Amino acid sequence: MLSEALTAAAAGGGMAVVQSAGSDSWAWFRVRCARLVARGDTDAEREAIERLDRTAAVLEAVDEGERERVRAVHAVLWQGEFASLLEALADDERDRLVEQLVQLTKEFDAGDGPQGGAVSGNTFHGPTAVQTGDHNRQENHFGSGT
């Protein structure tokens, strides 16, 4: 049985998969994720890429009304994939993999909050200000200023 920290790392990995699927960074993410899962085995890497692509295809094809449910199911499936992998490793390998998984999750911002650096599906009518990033400062002045 995995500790809470390892379970959280596996859950973060599952969320990273579903949040990255269909995004502009998907091609890069899927290769990094497959390499992480395969741990140097080229056949396992190819299989992981195929599973990741199936996940992306399912998420792309699902109706809007079912999207969140299907995303949750696939996040849990990938959480299980990562958890099984972590359970099978020796402690030193497990620590290395957790580190890599947490880094991958951070890079693709798979937290519970909004995606960093992305604005999608918005329509703006009138003055608009958009800011991305952490710890930024933004001052906006719309209109004549009187």
mmCIF file of C-alpha atoms in Angstrom:
data_model
loop_
_atom_site.group_PDB
_atom_site.id
_atom_site.type_symbol
_atom_site.label_atom_id
_atom_site.label_comp_id
_atom_site.label_asym_id
_atom_site.label_seq_id
_atom_site.Cartn_x
_atom_site.Cartn_y
_atom_site.Cartn_z
ATOM 1 C CA MET A 1 0.000 0.000 0.000
ATOM 2 C CA LEU A 2 1.299 3.426 -0.956
ATOM 3 C CA SER A 3 1.801 6.277 1.489
ATOM 4 C CA GLU A 4 -0.281 9.435 1.148
ATOM 5 C CA ALA A 5 2.610 11.241 -0.545
ATOM 6 C CA LEU A 6 3.021 8.502 -3.147
ATOM 7 C CA THR A 7 -0.730 8.332 -3.715
ATOM 8 C CA ALA A 8 -0.781 12.111 -4.182
ATOM 9 C CA ALA A 9 2.064 11.896 -6.710
ATOM 10 C CA ALA A 10 0.183 9.192 -8.640
ATOM 11 C CA ALA A 11 -3.036 11.260 -8.548
ATOM 12 C CA GLY A 12 -1.150 14.318 -9.802
ATOM 13 C CA GLY A 13 0.215 12.251 -12.663
ATOM 14 C CA GLY A 14 -3.293 11.093 -13.580
ATOM 15 C CA MET A 15 -4.555 14.670 -13.591
ATOM 16 C CA ALA A 16 -1.585 15.776 -15.680
ATOM 17 C CA VAL A 17 -2.508 13.223 -18.341
ATOM 18 C CA VAL A 18 -6.122 14.358 -18.703
ATOM 19 C CA GLN A 19 -5.284 18.054 -18.479
ATOM 20 C CA SER A 20 -2.538 17.801 -21.073
ATOM 21 C CA ALA A 21 -4.523 15.667 -23.521
ATOM 22 C CA GLY A 22 -5.626 17.817 -26.437
ATOM 23 C CA SER A 23 -3.510 20.785 -25.352
ATOM 24 C CA ASP A 24 -0.752 22.427 -27.365
ATOM 25 C CA SER A 25 1.811 20.644 -25.180
ATOM 26 C CA TRP A 26 0.328 17.165 -25.660
ATOM 27 C CA ALA A 27 2.981 15.877 -28.097
ATOM 28 C CA TRP A 28 5.776 16.793 -25.722
ATOM 29 C CA PHE A 29 3.899 15.631 -22.611
ATOM 30 C CA ARG A 30 3.025 12.194 -24.008
ATOM 31 C CA VAL A 31 6.654 11.453 -24.882
ATOM 32 C CA ARG A 32 7.897 12.578 -21.457
ATOM 33 C CA CYS A 33 5.167 10.626 -19.677
ATOM 34 C CA ALA A 34 5.741 7.474 -21.741
ATOM 35 C CA ARG A 35 9.480 7.599 -21.022
ATOM 36 C CA LEU A 36 8.767 7.986 -17.334
ATOM 37 C CA VAL A 37 6.378 5.007 -17.312
ATOM 38 C CA ALA A 38 8.626 2.812 -19.483
ATOM 39 C CA ARG A 39 11.830 3.473 -17.512
ATOM 40 C CA GLY A 40 14.095 2.765 -20.490
ATOM 41 C CA ASP A 41 12.157 -0.086 -22.106
ATOM 42 C CA THR A 42 11.427 0.935 -25.715
ATOM 43 C CA ASP A 43 8.564 -1.548 -26.125
ATOM 44 C CA ALA A 44 6.955 -0.331 -22.903
ATOM 45 C CA GLU A 45 7.426 3.267 -24.071
ATOM 46 C CA ARG A 46 5.647 2.516 -27.363
ATOM 47 C CA GLU A 47 2.798 0.843 -25.463
ATOM 48 C CA ALA A 48 2.534 3.783 -23.065
ATOM 49 C CA ILE A 49 2.334 6.214 -25.996
ATOM 50 C CA GLU A 50 -0.443 4.100 -27.509
ATOM 51 C CA ARG A 51 -2.380 4.132 -24.201
ATOM 52 C CA LEU A 52 -1.859 7.874 -23.832
ATOM 53 C CA ASP A 53 -3.073 8.438 -27.394
ATOM 54 C CA ARG A 54 -6.173 6.305 -26.731
ATOM 55 C CA THR A 55 -6.911 8.431 -23.674
ATOM 56 C CA ALA A 56 -6.527 11.623 -25.722
ATOM 57 C CA ALA A 57 -8.772 10.234 -28.472
ATOM 58 C CA VAL A 58 -11.499 9.285 -25.995
ATOM 59 C CA LEU A 59 -11.356 12.708 -24.339
ATOM 60 C CA GLU A 60 -11.524 14.411 -27.728
ATOM 61 C CA ALA A 61 -14.519 12.353 -28.899
ATOM 62 C CA VAL A 62 -16.673 12.578 -25.763
ATOM 63 C CA ASP A 63 -19.776 14.779 -25.708
ATOM 64 C CA GLU A 64 -19.579 17.989 -23.691
ATOM 65 C CA GLY A 65 -22.115 16.679 -21.165
ATOM 66 C CA GLU A 66 -19.977 13.638 -20.390
ATOM 67 C CA ARG A 67 -16.555 15.306 -20.604
ATOM 68 C CA GLU A 68 -15.931 15.851 -16.876
ATOM 69 C CA ARG A 69 -17.044 12.344 -15.935
ATOM 70 C CA VAL A 70 -14.836 10.777 -18.613
ATOM 71 C CA ARG A 71 -11.892 12.985 -17.615
ATOM 72 C CA ALA A 72 -12.313 11.849 -14.002
ATOM 73 C CA VAL A 73 -12.419 8.188 -15.049
ATOM 74 C CA HIS A 74 -9.246 8.526 -17.127
ATOM 75 C CA ALA A 75 -7.478 10.472 -14.372
ATOM 76 C CA VAL A 76 -8.202 7.569 -12.009
ATOM 77 C CA LEU A 77 -7.046 5.024 -14.607
ATOM 78 C CA TRP A 78 -3.730 6.836 -15.005
ATOM 79 C CA GLN A 79 -3.446 7.288 -11.246
ATOM 80 C CA GLY A 80 -3.695 3.503 -11.022
ATOM 81 C CA GLU A 81 -1.035 3.113 -13.697
ATOM 82 C CA PHE A 82 1.360 5.354 -11.767
ATOM 83 C CA ALA A 83 0.479 3.755 -8.407
ATOM 84 C CA SER A 84 1.123 0.240 -9.750
ATOM 85 C CA LEU A 85 4.442 1.351 -11.139
ATOM 86 C CA LEU A 86 5.445 2.960 -7.839
ATOM 87 C CA GLU A 87 4.470 -0.124 -5.842
ATOM 88 C CA ALA A 88 6.627 -2.351 -8.039
ATOM 89 C CA LEU A 89 9.823 -0.358 -7.549
ATOM 90 C CA ALA A 90 12.543 -0.550 -4.933
ATOM 91 C CA ASP A 91 12.714 2.435 -2.569
ATOM 92 C CA ASP A 92 15.538 4.289 -4.357
ATOM 93 C CA GLU A 93 13.925 3.841 -7.791
ATOM 94 C CA ARG A 94 10.551 4.806 -6.328
ATOM 95 C CA ASP A 95 11.988 8.030 -4.897
ATOM 96 C CA ARG A 96 13.507 8.916 -8.269
ATOM 97 C CA LEU A 97 10.257 8.192 -10.099
ATOM 98 C CA VAL A 98 8.200 10.223 -7.620
ATOM 99 C CA GLU A 99 10.576 13.141 -8.130
ATOM 100 C CA GLN A 100 10.193 12.870 -11.910
ATOM 101 C CA LEU A 101 6.412 12.465 -11.669
ATOM 102 C CA VAL A 102 6.050 15.501 -9.415
ATOM 103 C CA GLN A 103 8.245 17.530 -11.787
ATOM 104 C CA LEU A 104 6.186 16.435 -14.798
ATOM 105 C CA THR A 105 2.984 17.344 -12.953
ATOM 106 C CA LYS A 106 4.339 20.791 -12.066
ATOM 107 C CA GLU A 107 5.507 21.438 -15.610
ATOM 108 C CA PHE A 108 2.041 20.726 -16.934
ATOM 109 C CA ASP A 109 0.276 22.433 -14.008
ATOM 110 C CA ALA A 110 -1.998 19.565 -13.075
ATOM 111 C CA GLY A 111 -3.088 21.040 -9.770
ATOM 112 C CA ASP A 112 -6.656 21.681 -8.744
ATOM 113 C CA GLY A 113 -6.443 25.325 -9.772
ATOM 114 C CA PRO A 114 -6.691 26.851 -13.210
ATOM 115 C CA GLN A 115 -4.162 25.995 -15.872
ATOM 116 C CA GLY A 116 -1.220 28.394 -15.785
ATOM 117 C CA GLY A 117 -0.427 30.411 -18.847
ATOM 118 C CA ALA A 118 -3.487 29.407 -20.837
ATOM 119 C CA VAL A 119 -6.530 31.337 -21.957
ATOM 120 C CA SER A 120 -8.933 29.310 -24.018
ATOM 121 C CA GLY A 121 -12.501 29.548 -25.241
ATOM 122 C CA ASN A 122 -13.054 33.126 -24.097
ATOM 123 C CA THR A 123 -14.878 35.917 -25.866
ATOM 124 C CA PHE A 124 -14.057 39.490 -24.921
ATOM 125 C CA HIS A 125 -16.225 42.493 -25.736
ATOM 126 C CA GLY A 126 -14.631 45.764 -24.756
ATOM 127 C CA PRO A 127 -11.492 46.507 -22.760
ATOM 128 C CA THR A 128 -9.801 43.379 -21.514
ATOM 129 C CA ALA A 129 -6.701 42.599 -19.496
ATOM 130 C CA VAL A 130 -5.242 39.117 -19.206
ATOM 131 C CA GLN A 131 -2.328 38.169 -17.010
ATOM 132 C CA THR A 132 -0.592 34.838 -16.594
ATOM 133 C CA GLY A 133 2.278 33.689 -14.433
ATOM 134 C CA ASP A 134 3.074 33.739 -10.760
ATOM 135 C CA HIS A 135 3.764 36.773 -8.606
ATOM 136 C CA ASN A 136 3.168 39.283 -11.403
ATOM 137 C CA ARG A 137 1.876 42.797 -11.016
ATOM 138 C CA GLN A 138 -0.554 44.364 -13.408
ATOM 139 C CA GLU A 139 -2.106 47.830 -13.441
ATOM 140 C CA ASN A 140 -4.911 48.508 -15.877
ATOM 141 C CA HIS A 141 -6.473 51.841 -16.716
ATOM 142 C CA PHE A 142 -9.406 51.795 -19.085
ATOM 143 C CA GLY A 143 -11.193 54.891 -20.300
ATOM 144 C CA SER A 144 -10.198 58.523 -20.179
ATOM 145 C CA GLY A 145 -8.877 58.495 -16.610
ATOM 146 C CA THR A 146 -11.006 61.481 -15.528
#
